[in-house]
Every structure is written in C-alpha cells, then in structure tokens.
mmCIF file of C-alpha atoms in Angstrom:
data_model
loop_
_atom_site.group_PDB
_atom_site.id
_atom_site.type_symbol
_atom_site.label_atom_id
_atom_site.label_comp_id
_atom_site.label_asym_id
_atom_site.label_seq_id
_atom_site.Cartn_x
_atom_site.Cartn_y
_atom_site.Cartn_z
ATOM 1 C CA MET A 1 16.266 180.044 93.284
ATOM 2 C CA LYS A 2 15.594 183.420 91.701
ATOM 3 C CA PRO A 3 12.041 183.993 90.450
ATOM 4 C CA LEU A 4 11.588 183.271 86.774
ATOM 5 C CA ALA A 5 12.077 186.228 84.468
ATOM 6 C CA GLY A 6 12.720 186.807 80.793
ATOM 7 C CA LYS A 7 11.124 187.805 77.543
ATOM 8 C CA ILE A 8 8.213 185.909 76.024
ATOM 9 C CA ILE A 9 7.374 186.368 72.366
ATOM 10 C CA PHE A 10 3.851 185.843 71.094
ATOM 11 C CA ALA A 11 3.257 185.254 67.391
ATOM 12 C CA GLY A 12 -0.121 184.994 65.752
ATOM 13 C CA GLY A 13 -2.724 187.063 64.025
ATOM 14 C CA GLY A 14 -4.848 187.787 61.033
ATOM 15 C CA THR A 15 -8.131 187.493 62.963
ATOM 16 C CA GLY A 16 -9.271 188.124 66.516
ATOM 17 C CA GLY A 17 -9.439 184.368 67.084
ATOM 18 C CA HIS A 18 -5.642 184.282 67.122
ATOM 19 C CA VAL A 19 -5.086 187.594 68.918
ATOM 20 C CA TYR A 20 -7.518 187.567 71.854
ATOM 21 C CA PRO A 21 -6.322 184.200 73.268
ATOM 22 C CA ALA A 22 -2.767 185.577 73.221
ATOM 23 C CA LEU A 23 -3.909 188.618 75.200
ATOM 24 C CA ALA A 24 -5.682 186.412 77.738
ATOM 25 C CA ILE A 25 -2.514 184.325 78.257
ATOM 26 C CA LEU A 26 -0.324 187.417 78.395
ATOM 27 C CA GLN A 27 -2.508 189.068 81.031
ATOM 28 C CA THR A 28 -2.323 185.921 83.169
ATOM 29 C CA LEU A 29 1.463 185.791 82.854
ATOM 30 C CA LYS A 30 1.668 189.390 84.053
ATOM 31 C CA GLU A 31 0.034 188.250 87.280
ATOM 32 C CA LYS A 32 2.524 185.405 87.724
ATOM 33 C CA GLY A 33 5.858 187.183 87.304
ATOM 34 C CA ALA A 34 7.932 190.104 86.073
ATOM 35 C CA PHE A 35 8.156 189.127 82.409
ATOM 36 C CA SER A 36 8.659 191.298 79.351
ATOM 37 C CA PHE A 37 6.722 190.678 76.166
ATOM 38 C CA LEU A 38 6.929 191.178 72.427
ATOM 39 C CA TYR A 39 4.112 190.485 69.998
ATOM 40 C CA VAL A 40 4.961 189.615 66.387
ATOM 41 C CA GLY A 41 2.129 190.056 63.911
ATOM 42 C CA GLY A 42 1.468 190.545 60.224
ATOM 43 C CA THR A 43 1.381 193.873 58.463
ATOM 44 C CA ARG A 44 -2.378 193.907 57.822
ATOM 45 C CA GLY A 45 -4.066 191.753 60.442
ATOM 46 C CA ILE A 46 -6.362 192.926 63.224
ATOM 47 C CA GLU A 47 -3.410 192.728 65.614
ATOM 48 C CA ASN A 48 -2.081 195.996 64.172
ATOM 49 C CA SER A 49 -4.826 197.942 65.913
ATOM 50 C CA ILE A 50 -5.369 195.765 69.003
ATOM 51 C CA ILE A 51 -1.845 195.077 70.290
ATOM 52 C CA PRO A 52 -0.389 198.633 70.303
ATOM 53 C CA ARG A 53 -3.575 199.845 72.016
ATOM 54 C CA GLU A 54 -2.819 197.393 74.842
ATOM 55 C CA GLY A 55 0.626 198.913 75.301
ATOM 56 C CA ILE A 56 2.465 195.759 74.239
ATOM 57 C CA PRO A 57 5.680 196.089 72.158
ATOM 58 C CA PHE A 58 4.807 195.102 68.603
ATOM 59 C CA ARG A 59 6.775 194.062 65.526
ATOM 60 C CA THR A 60 5.567 192.915 62.122
ATOM 61 C CA ILE A 61 6.787 190.487 59.492
ATOM 62 C CA TRP A 62 5.868 190.555 55.801
ATOM 63 C CA ILE A 63 3.720 187.447 55.551
ATOM 64 C CA SER A 64 0.165 186.733 54.472
ATOM 65 C CA GLY A 65 -1.981 183.642 54.130
ATOM 66 C CA PHE A 66 -1.862 181.413 51.058
ATOM 67 C CA GLN A 67 -5.290 181.545 49.446
ATOM 68 C CA ARG A 68 -6.958 178.229 48.587
ATOM 69 C CA TYR A 69 -8.139 179.571 45.255
ATOM 70 C CA PHE A 70 -6.356 181.100 42.282
ATOM 71 C CA THR A 71 -5.259 184.675 42.828
ATOM 72 C CA LEU A 72 -2.263 186.630 41.629
ATOM 73 C CA LYS A 73 -1.471 187.466 45.260
ATOM 74 C CA ASN A 74 -0.316 183.865 45.744
ATOM 75 C CA LEU A 75 2.560 184.533 43.350
ATOM 76 C CA LEU A 76 4.112 186.743 46.036
ATOM 77 C CA PHE A 77 3.805 184.108 48.744
ATOM 78 C CA PRO A 78 7.238 182.436 48.236
ATOM 79 C CA LEU A 79 8.982 185.808 48.378
ATOM 80 C CA LYS A 80 7.009 186.889 51.438
ATOM 81 C CA LEU A 81 7.805 183.605 53.170
ATOM 82 C CA VAL A 82 11.553 183.921 52.610
ATOM 83 C CA ILE A 83 11.623 187.546 53.760
ATOM 84 C CA SER A 84 9.474 186.790 56.795
ATOM 85 C CA LEU A 85 11.835 183.978 57.813
ATOM 86 C CA PHE A 86 14.790 186.387 57.786
ATOM 87 C CA GLN A 87 12.739 188.980 59.667
ATOM 88 C CA SER A 88 11.754 186.378 62.272
ATOM 89 C CA LEU A 89 15.337 185.231 62.663
ATOM 90 C CA PHE A 90 16.483 188.818 63.212
ATOM 91 C CA ILE A 91 13.767 189.483 65.807
ATOM 92 C CA LEU A 92 14.578 186.294 67.728
ATOM 93 C CA LEU A 93 18.348 186.827 67.724
ATOM 94 C CA LYS A 94 17.932 190.397 68.901
ATOM 95 C CA SER A 95 15.245 189.710 71.529
ATOM 96 C CA LYS A 96 16.648 186.446 72.936
ATOM 97 C CA PRO A 97 13.288 185.202 74.234
ATOM 98 C CA ALA A 98 12.968 182.537 76.910
ATOM 99 C CA VAL A 99 9.902 181.060 75.195
ATOM 100 C CA VAL A 100 7.996 181.591 71.936
ATOM 101 C CA VAL A 101 4.212 181.177 71.988
ATOM 102 C CA GLY A 102 2.390 180.651 68.697
ATOM 103 C CA THR A 103 -1.360 181.260 68.723
ATOM 104 C CA GLY A 104 -2.027 180.259 65.128
ATOM 105 C CA GLY A 105 -2.576 181.963 61.830
ATOM 106 C CA TYR A 106 -0.025 182.419 59.101
ATOM 107 C CA VAL A 107 2.066 184.833 61.197
ATOM 108 C CA SER A 108 3.076 182.196 63.713
ATOM 109 C CA GLY A 109 4.628 179.945 61.052
ATOM 110 C CA PRO A 110 7.923 181.737 60.333
ATOM 111 C CA VAL A 111 8.465 182.819 63.951
ATOM 112 C CA VAL A 112 7.888 179.384 65.468
ATOM 113 C CA TYR A 113 9.920 177.626 62.760
ATOM 114 C CA CYS A 114 12.912 179.910 63.329
ATOM 115 C CA ALA A 115 12.594 179.506 67.105
ATOM 116 C CA SER A 116 12.867 175.740 66.661
ATOM 117 C CA LYS A 117 16.093 176.129 64.697
ATOM 118 C CA LEU A 118 17.532 178.343 67.441
ATOM 119 C CA GLY A 119 16.623 175.903 70.214
ATOM 120 C CA ILE A 120 14.101 178.238 71.844
ATOM 121 C CA PRO A 121 11.293 176.465 73.760
ATOM 122 C CA ILE A 122 7.973 176.608 71.903
ATOM 123 C CA LEU A 123 4.353 176.424 72.985
ATOM 124 C CA ILE A 124 1.532 176.401 70.447
ATOM 125 C CA GLN A 125 -2.019 177.285 71.444
ATOM 126 C CA GLU A 126 -4.693 175.944 69.090
ATOM 127 C CA GLN A 127 -8.254 177.272 69.350
ATOM 128 C CA ASP A 128 -10.211 175.167 66.849
ATOM 129 C CA SER A 129 -11.678 171.680 67.076
ATOM 130 C CA PHE A 130 -9.734 170.801 63.917
ATOM 131 C CA PRO A 131 -6.206 172.282 63.941
ATOM 132 C CA GLY A 132 -5.306 174.752 61.228
ATOM 133 C CA VAL A 133 -2.686 174.102 58.561
ATOM 134 C CA THR A 134 -0.081 176.167 60.422
ATOM 135 C CA THR A 135 -0.571 174.287 63.684
ATOM 136 C CA ARG A 136 -0.437 170.891 61.989
ATOM 137 C CA TRP A 137 2.807 171.829 60.262
ATOM 138 C CA LEU A 138 4.407 173.355 63.357
ATOM 139 C CA SER A 139 3.352 170.501 65.665
ATOM 140 C CA ARG A 140 6.564 168.624 64.858
ATOM 141 C CA TYR A 141 8.604 171.517 66.315
ATOM 142 C CA ALA A 142 6.618 172.473 69.432
ATOM 143 C CA ASP A 143 7.547 171.374 72.938
ATOM 144 C CA VAL A 144 3.934 171.780 74.116
ATOM 145 C CA ILE A 145 0.667 172.091 72.180
ATOM 146 C CA CYS A 146 -2.399 173.304 74.058
ATOM 147 C CA VAL A 147 -5.702 172.240 72.485
ATOM 148 C CA PRO A 148 -9.352 173.001 73.324
ATOM 149 C CA TYR A 149 -10.766 169.460 73.507
ATOM 150 C CA GLN A 150 -9.553 165.914 74.066
ATOM 151 C CA ASP A 151 -10.564 164.749 70.572
ATOM 152 C CA VAL A 152 -8.294 167.356 68.918
ATOM 153 C CA LYS A 153 -5.275 165.201 69.787
ATOM 154 C CA GLN A 154 -6.067 162.690 67.054
ATOM 155 C CA HIS A 155 -5.556 165.379 64.409
ATOM 156 C CA LEU A 156 -1.946 165.994 65.457
ATOM 157 C CA PRO A 157 -0.191 162.683 64.742
ATOM 158 C CA ARG A 158 3.171 164.367 64.076
ATOM 159 C CA ALA A 159 3.297 166.223 67.380
ATOM 160 C CA LYS A 160 6.766 166.060 68.909
ATOM 161 C CA GLY A 161 5.959 167.345 72.363
ATOM 162 C CA GLU A 162 3.244 167.043 74.981
ATOM 163 C CA ILE A 163 -0.362 167.784 74.003
ATOM 164 C CA VAL A 164 -2.271 169.450 76.841
ATOM 165 C CA VAL A 165 -6.061 169.828 76.860
ATOM 166 C CA SER A 166 -6.403 173.377 78.159
ATOM 167 C CA GLY A 167 -9.532 174.851 76.636
ATOM 168 C CA VAL A 168 -9.490 178.227 74.884
ATOM 169 C CA PRO A 169 -8.392 181.191 77.004
ATOM 170 C CA VAL A 170 -10.782 184.132 77.210
ATOM 171 C CA ARG A 171 -10.588 187.524 78.903
ATOM 172 C CA ARG A 172 -10.635 187.316 82.681
ATOM 173 C CA SER A 173 -13.023 190.256 82.930
ATOM 174 C CA LEU A 174 -16.014 188.276 81.544
ATOM 175 C CA THR A 175 -18.659 188.511 84.272
ATOM 176 C CA ILE A 176 -22.214 187.157 84.035
ATOM 177 C CA VAL A 177 -24.833 188.563 86.406
ATOM 178 C CA GLU A 178 -28.554 188.014 87.005
ATOM 179 C CA LYS A 179 -30.767 189.058 84.094
ATOM 180 C CA GLY A 180 -32.893 191.332 86.263
ATOM 181 C CA THR A 181 -29.934 193.510 87.173
ATOM 182 C CA VAL A 182 -29.183 194.447 83.547
ATOM 183 C CA ALA A 183 -32.616 194.408 81.867
ATOM 184 C CA ASP A 184 -33.119 198.138 82.535
ATOM 185 C CA PHE A 185 -29.726 198.900 80.982
ATOM 186 C CA TRP A 186 -31.075 197.675 77.633
ATOM 187 C CA GLY A 187 -34.643 198.871 78.152
ATOM 188 C CA PHE A 188 -36.017 195.318 78.319
ATOM 189 C CA LYS A 189 -38.790 193.916 80.493
ATOM 190 C CA PRO A 190 -37.144 191.393 82.834
ATOM 191 C CA ASP A 191 -40.101 188.975 82.772
ATOM 192 C CA ARG A 192 -39.910 188.451 78.989
ATOM 193 C CA PRO A 193 -37.283 186.360 77.157
ATOM 194 C CA VAL A 194 -34.427 188.062 75.287
ATOM 195 C CA LEU A 195 -32.762 186.852 72.096
ATOM 196 C CA LEU A 196 -29.178 188.046 71.582
ATOM 197 C CA VAL A 197 -27.982 188.033 67.969
ATOM 198 C CA PHE A 198 -24.426 188.858 66.948
ATOM 199 C CA GLY A 199 -22.561 187.807 63.851
ATOM 200 C CA GLY A 200 -19.035 188.814 64.707
ATOM 201 C CA SER A 201 -16.775 190.938 62.550
ATOM 202 C CA GLN A 202 -16.981 188.587 59.567
ATOM 203 C CA GLY A 203 -20.017 187.497 57.627
ATOM 204 C CA ALA A 204 -22.793 189.207 59.605
ATOM 205 C CA ARG A 205 -24.844 190.200 56.544
ATOM 206 C CA SER A 206 -26.596 186.869 55.986
ATOM 207 C CA LEU A 207 -27.547 186.610 59.670
ATOM 208 C CA ASN A 208 -28.942 190.131 59.590
ATOM 209 C CA ARG A 209 -30.999 189.421 56.479
ATOM 210 C CA ALA A 210 -32.307 186.194 57.983
ATOM 211 C CA LEU A 211 -33.487 188.059 61.051
ATOM 212 C CA ILE A 212 -35.087 190.758 58.908
ATOM 213 C CA LYS A 213 -37.145 188.040 57.202
ATOM 214 C CA ILE A 214 -38.351 186.411 60.419
ATOM 215 C CA GLY A 215 -38.295 189.388 62.801
ATOM 216 C CA SER A 216 -41.938 190.444 62.498
ATOM 217 C CA GLU A 217 -43.239 186.877 62.683
ATOM 218 C CA LEU A 218 -41.056 186.150 65.695
ATOM 219 C CA LEU A 219 -42.267 189.219 67.583
ATOM 220 C CA HIS A 220 -45.922 188.570 66.746
ATOM 221 C CA GLN A 221 -45.913 184.862 67.613
ATOM 222 C CA THR A 222 -43.853 185.053 70.818
ATOM 223 C CA ASP A 223 -43.198 187.526 73.616
ATOM 224 C CA ILE A 224 -39.470 187.629 72.871
ATOM 225 C CA GLN A 225 -37.323 190.771 72.868
ATOM 226 C CA ILE A 226 -34.264 191.078 70.617
ATOM 227 C CA LEU A 227 -30.826 192.556 71.268
ATOM 228 C CA TRP A 228 -29.360 192.762 67.779
ATOM 229 C CA GLN A 229 -25.747 193.541 66.898
ATOM 230 C CA THR A 230 -25.574 194.214 63.167
ATOM 231 C CA GLY A 231 -21.888 194.912 62.672
ATOM 232 C CA GLU A 232 -20.515 198.166 61.330
ATOM 233 C CA LYS A 233 -20.904 197.362 57.635
ATOM 234 C CA ASN A 234 -24.524 196.247 57.910
ATOM 235 C CA PHE A 235 -26.017 198.702 60.401
ATOM 236 C CA ASP A 236 -27.551 201.104 57.873
ATOM 237 C CA GLU A 237 -29.196 198.284 55.896
ATOM 238 C CA VAL A 238 -30.872 196.919 59.026
ATOM 239 C CA ALA A 239 -31.651 200.301 60.587
ATOM 240 C CA ASN A 240 -33.426 201.421 57.423
ATOM 241 C CA HIS A 241 -35.708 198.373 57.407
ATOM 242 C CA PRO A 242 -39.105 198.714 59.159
ATOM 243 C CA VAL A 243 -38.669 195.488 61.130
ATOM 244 C CA SER A 244 -35.882 197.037 63.209
ATOM 245 C CA HIS A 245 -38.199 199.796 64.451
ATOM 246 C CA GLN A 246 -40.675 197.467 66.120
ATOM 247 C CA GLU A 247 -41.179 197.488 69.863
ATOM 248 C CA GLY A 248 -38.988 194.953 71.621
ATOM 249 C CA ILE A 249 -35.957 195.342 69.358
ATOM 250 C CA VAL A 250 -32.749 197.035 70.523
ATOM 251 C CA LEU A 251 -30.365 197.620 67.613
ATOM 252 C CA ARG A 252 -26.626 198.170 68.010
ATOM 253 C CA GLU A 253 -23.869 198.521 65.456
ATOM 254 C CA TYR A 254 -21.418 197.081 67.950
ATOM 255 C CA ILE A 255 -21.967 195.921 71.537
ATOM 256 C CA LYS A 256 -19.168 197.045 73.832
ATOM 257 C CA ASP A 257 -20.834 195.729 76.987
ATOM 258 C CA MET A 258 -20.877 192.050 76.018
ATOM 259 C CA ASP A 259 -20.997 191.019 79.682
ATOM 260 C CA LYS A 260 -24.344 192.808 80.005
ATOM 261 C CA ALA A 261 -25.510 191.402 76.652
ATOM 262 C CA TYR A 262 -24.712 187.829 77.661
ATOM 263 C CA SER A 263 -26.321 188.395 81.065
ATOM 264 C CA VAL A 264 -29.640 189.664 79.707
ATOM 265 C CA ALA A 265 -29.950 186.943 77.047
ATOM 266 C CA ASP A 266 -32.070 183.815 77.355
ATOM 267 C CA ILE A 267 -31.194 182.512 73.865
ATOM 268 C CA ILE A 268 -28.128 183.390 71.775
ATOM 269 C CA ILE A 269 -27.586 183.260 68.012
ATOM 270 C CA SER A 270 -23.974 183.595 66.912
ATOM 271 C CA ARG A 271 -21.230 182.431 64.599
ATOM 272 C CA ALA A 272 -18.927 179.620 65.714
ATOM 273 C CA GLY A 273 -15.482 181.140 66.047
ATOM 274 C CA ALA A 274 -13.335 179.435 68.674
ATOM 275 C CA VAL A 275 -13.087 182.407 71.045
ATOM 276 C CA THR A 276 -16.829 183.069 70.812
ATOM 277 C CA LEU A 277 -17.532 179.422 71.680
ATOM 278 C CA ALA A 278 -15.179 179.600 74.663
ATOM 279 C CA GLU A 279 -17.108 182.612 75.962
ATOM 280 C CA LEU A 280 -20.450 180.942 75.283
ATOM 281 C CA ALA A 281 -19.309 177.969 77.345
ATOM 282 C CA LEU A 282 -18.753 180.260 80.326
ATOM 283 C CA VAL A 283 -22.098 181.992 79.696
ATOM 284 C CA ALA A 284 -23.865 178.577 79.561
ATOM 285 C CA LYS A 285 -27.093 179.549 77.805
ATOM 286 C CA PRO A 286 -28.970 177.829 74.948
ATOM 287 C CA CYS A 287 -27.500 178.743 71.582
ATOM 288 C CA ILE A 288 -28.166 178.545 67.879
ATOM 289 C CA LEU A 289 -24.877 178.478 65.970
ATOM 290 C CA VAL A 290 -24.730 179.554 62.327
ATOM 291 C CA PRO A 291 -21.110 178.926 61.272
ATOM 292 C CA TYR A 292 -19.556 181.406 58.885
ATOM 293 C CA PRO A 293 -19.211 179.359 55.670
ATOM 294 C CA ALA A 294 -16.205 181.299 54.356
ATOM 295 C CA ALA A 295 -14.066 180.744 57.458
ATOM 296 C CA ALA A 296 -10.648 179.317 56.635
ATOM 297 C CA ALA A 297 -10.662 175.540 56.048
ATOM 298 C CA GLY A 298 -14.251 175.319 57.291
ATOM 299 C CA HIS A 299 -13.091 175.801 60.893
ATOM 300 C CA GLN A 300 -16.356 177.288 62.106
ATOM 301 C CA GLU A 301 -18.412 174.436 60.697
ATOM 302 C CA LYS A 302 -16.108 171.931 62.403
ATOM 303 C CA ASN A 303 -16.225 173.878 65.673
ATOM 304 C CA ALA A 304 -20.015 174.015 65.552
ATOM 305 C CA LYS A 305 -20.315 170.313 64.769
ATOM 306 C CA SER A 306 -18.158 169.474 67.780
ATOM 307 C CA ILE A 307 -20.386 171.579 70.048
ATOM 308 C CA ALA A 308 -23.591 170.089 68.573
ATOM 309 C CA GLN A 309 -22.298 166.565 69.219
ATOM 310 C CA LYS A 310 -21.963 167.509 72.879
ATOM 311 C CA GLY A 311 -25.615 168.640 72.924
ATOM 312 C CA ALA A 312 -24.848 172.267 73.769
ATOM 313 C CA ALA A 313 -26.350 174.012 70.725
ATOM 314 C CA PHE A 314 -28.421 173.795 67.580
ATOM 315 C CA VAL A 315 -26.338 174.201 64.417
ATOM 316 C CA ILE A 316 -27.861 175.663 61.262
ATOM 317 C CA THR A 317 -25.897 175.953 58.038
ATOM 318 C CA GLU A 318 -26.443 178.785 55.610
ATOM 319 C CA LYS A 319 -28.580 177.654 52.723
ATOM 320 C CA GLU A 320 -31.762 178.708 50.995
ATOM 321 C CA ASN A 321 -34.459 179.664 53.519
ATOM 322 C CA PHE A 322 -32.230 178.830 56.476
ATOM 323 C CA GLN A 323 -34.047 181.605 58.371
ATOM 324 C CA THR A 324 -37.010 179.222 58.711
ATOM 325 C CA GLU A 325 -34.807 176.802 60.660
ATOM 326 C CA ILE A 326 -33.691 179.650 62.894
ATOM 327 C CA LEU A 327 -37.296 180.624 63.601
ATOM 328 C CA ASP A 328 -38.289 177.016 64.376
ATOM 329 C CA SER A 329 -35.277 176.570 66.664
ATOM 330 C CA ILE A 330 -36.079 179.734 68.633
ATOM 331 C CA LYS A 331 -39.671 178.596 69.125
ATOM 332 C CA LYS A 332 -38.505 175.144 70.210
ATOM 333 C CA LEU A 333 -36.211 176.607 72.865
ATOM 334 C CA LEU A 334 -38.930 178.946 74.125
ATOM 335 C CA GLN A 335 -41.435 176.099 74.396
ATOM 336 C CA ASP A 336 -39.168 173.386 75.806
ATOM 337 C CA LYS A 337 -37.573 174.678 79.029
ATOM 338 C CA ASN A 338 -35.964 171.295 79.734
ATOM 339 C CA LEU A 339 -34.178 171.392 76.380
ATOM 340 C CA ALA A 340 -32.932 174.917 77.010
ATOM 341 C CA GLU A 341 -31.716 174.068 80.522
ATOM 342 C CA ASN A 342 -29.990 170.918 79.265
ATOM 343 C CA MET A 343 -28.057 172.955 76.684
ATOM 344 C CA GLY A 344 -26.854 175.217 79.475
ATOM 345 C CA ARG A 345 -25.654 172.204 81.468
ATOM 346 C CA ARG A 346 -23.786 170.832 78.437
ATOM 347 C CA TRP A 347 -22.008 174.183 77.990
ATOM 348 C CA LYS A 348 -20.872 174.054 81.630
ATOM 349 C CA GLU A 349 -19.307 170.645 80.977
ATOM 350 C CA ILE A 350 -17.348 172.144 78.067
ATOM 351 C CA ALA A 351 -16.283 175.359 79.845
ATOM 352 C CA ARG A 352 -12.653 175.830 80.894
ATOM 353 C CA PRO A 353 -12.464 179.047 82.915
ATOM 354 C CA ASP A 354 -8.914 178.096 83.931
ATOM 355 C CA ALA A 355 -7.624 177.814 80.337
ATOM 356 C CA ALA A 356 -5.351 180.863 80.507
ATOM 357 C CA ASP A 357 -3.867 179.658 83.811
ATOM 358 C CA VAL A 358 -3.233 176.161 82.440
ATOM 359 C CA ILE A 359 -1.420 177.562 79.403
ATOM 360 C CA ALA A 360 0.518 180.141 81.416
ATOM 361 C CA ASP A 361 1.726 177.391 83.772
ATOM 362 C CA GLN A 362 2.939 175.358 80.780
ATOM 363 C CA ILE A 363 4.900 178.386 79.572
ATOM 364 C CA LEU A 364 6.460 178.830 83.026
ATOM 365 C CA LYS A 365 7.334 175.128 83.057
ATOM 366 C CA LEU A 366 9.188 175.525 79.745
ATOM 367 C CA MET A 367 11.020 178.578 81.095
ATOM 368 C CA LYS A 368 12.045 176.694 84.237
ATOM 369 C CA GLU A 369 13.316 173.721 82.247
ATOM 370 C CA LYS A 370 15.288 176.048 79.981
ATOM 371 C CA HIS A 371 16.746 177.851 83.014
ATOM 372 C CA GLU A 372 17.769 174.582 84.666
ATOM 373 C CA ASP A 373 19.295 173.267 81.441
ATOM 374 C CA THR A 374 21.348 176.445 81.040
ATOM 375 C CA ALA A 375 22.484 176.265 84.678
ATOM 376 C CA ARG A 376 23.679 172.678 84.205
ATOM 377 C CA LYS A 377 25.690 173.603 81.137
ATOM 378 C CA ASN A 378 27.329 176.487 82.969
#
C-alpha cells in the first residue's frame, strides 16, 4: 500500500488556545508523512499573525463570535454566518481535503459543518474541561472528538463518533531543566525560591495590580525571588511602580524563553487557559491559578475547578482583596514542602505529553479509512 498522503485542513482561531494546539498537531503530522496543509481562520483572530509566520498556507472566512450581551455587532452575525458558509464550501471544494480538523472557536463552525455535508472525515479537538458552544454543536457531525479529560465525555451527549481522551497538545520543544542551570540566566540565586507570575495575553492587569499590593510584604516576609511577566499593555504601569524596582524582582513585558522561566520557578501563578494548563502539567510544579473571569462561557473557571479537584493547584477567584489569598497561598506553599511536592505529583498524573501523537494517529486513521472506502468503491 502506498504511504498515506493528502491535504489536511485545520480550522479554528480567535485566541491562542485554539491556534497553538493546531500547530502542535500539525508539526507532529509533518513527522509522520508527506502531507500538505491549509489553515482556515477568521479575519481578525490571533491566527492572522501566527499562521503565516509559520509558513503554513492560510485562508480566512468572514465570521466572528456571537456576543452573549447586547451589541449592534450581533446584528451582522446572520449575514456573516451565511457568507462564511459559502466561503467554507468554496475552500473545501477547491482544496479537496482528506480530513478536516476543527480546534474550536467560532471559525471552526462553518468549515466543519460544510465538511460534514460533503462527506469529508472530521476530527474535533477540544481543549477545555467543559466543551465550548461550537464543539457541542459540531459533535453530532464529527467522526472523532479528542478531549482533554475523561469527565469531558459526559458533556457531549450528542456526539456521533468516537470520543478519545487525548489530553491537550502542546509544543514539542518544551524542555524543563534543573533550576541551577538557568538561575544565572535570570540573575537569581539558585538557593532561594522563585515565583513565576504570568497573566497571559488577556486580563493580566488585575494580576499585576494584586502583585503590586503584596510585592513588598512578600519580599520582606520571605526569601522569595519573583520573575514577573506583565504583558505588553501593563508593563509601563508596573515598571513605574516602586515595588518593581526592589531587589529580587525580574520584570519582563513578555517572556520568550518560557522553558527557562518554567525551569527556574518553584511556584507559578497563572491564568487557567487550556494550553497553559497542559504546559503546567508537563512542568509539574505547585501552582496558584487565577482564572480570567471574562473568558468565554467561564471556561477558565471551569478548567481551574477541574484541576483543583485533582489536587494539583490552588484556585483563587478575582474578588475584592483577592491578593490577600494569593499572599497566603504563596506562604503556605513555601512553608509546607509536602503540599508543594504533592501538587507536582498530581500534575504528573494529569500530564499527557503524547497528546499530539494520539490526535495525529486518529487523523491518520480517518485518512486510511477514507482511502480504503474510496478504493472499495472504485
């Protein structure tokens, strides 16, 4: 039999949580065969800057998310949906893909729906502990749905095809090394604990302000050092505050060397996006999760709750004086080594370093079944 070949279309976007898993799967597929790829995204999502930079053919459709509050932009949604369906149909008929992979977000809806009507095999990859609206709707059309955890299955009662627990795929280049080998890179003393704080691209301001309020007290009461990613929009506000100039604090607008940041950290404070959690599982260090409250459909809060139930992290919701809870949690982890080590063990139980391989193999299985079905008909 000839080796499998053909075009694979990925559809998904809006946020990095839908784009980066697609890239991880795509990179794995490149290692498994001579496939061609096309990525279909929206006109304004983060995929517009990420995908072309990776050298992947890229097309857009005119679709945007339906807001869950009143806005005049929602009046355009029916028109955008109809146009995006025709655009998706045109792309699929012209490209003739062997498989369509939807990684969530509003962009995947029209593409996956049209693929189902054309009889093209479909795989959906869901990142969150509670599936998004698009995934729940498309589940009736997909041949395979890959989910992060076993308990996600119960939220997909209309699923037509097989549900595979795969985990969330992350970049293969993530490498964690001994703290002592990277402490000098950041200017830290290797014998003192390091707190890594990063809020992601969305909603970092409240985390930054919380740390400003507790920073001096934290440094004076403990021997901790802080690696602090502020985010582009909030860097000046933090950099201009006296607390950021204290000894033991390393401030960055954006951390490019996340491998080195994860490696040097003893405790991590972050948001609870699905891709971030998948990386944290591989890092396996004690964490304090502060879910972004404005995330679509409360996904981050649900993700964080699922992790907390497994004993892998503290979860703190944003409310008045929530910085006090953060401070208390940091102190607790510094004082109770058994608690911190147990969190790391719980993360290791959650981790799925093979997620991209599992999903890629499911895609190849769909391609093989399609190939065999075509051969029988001919």
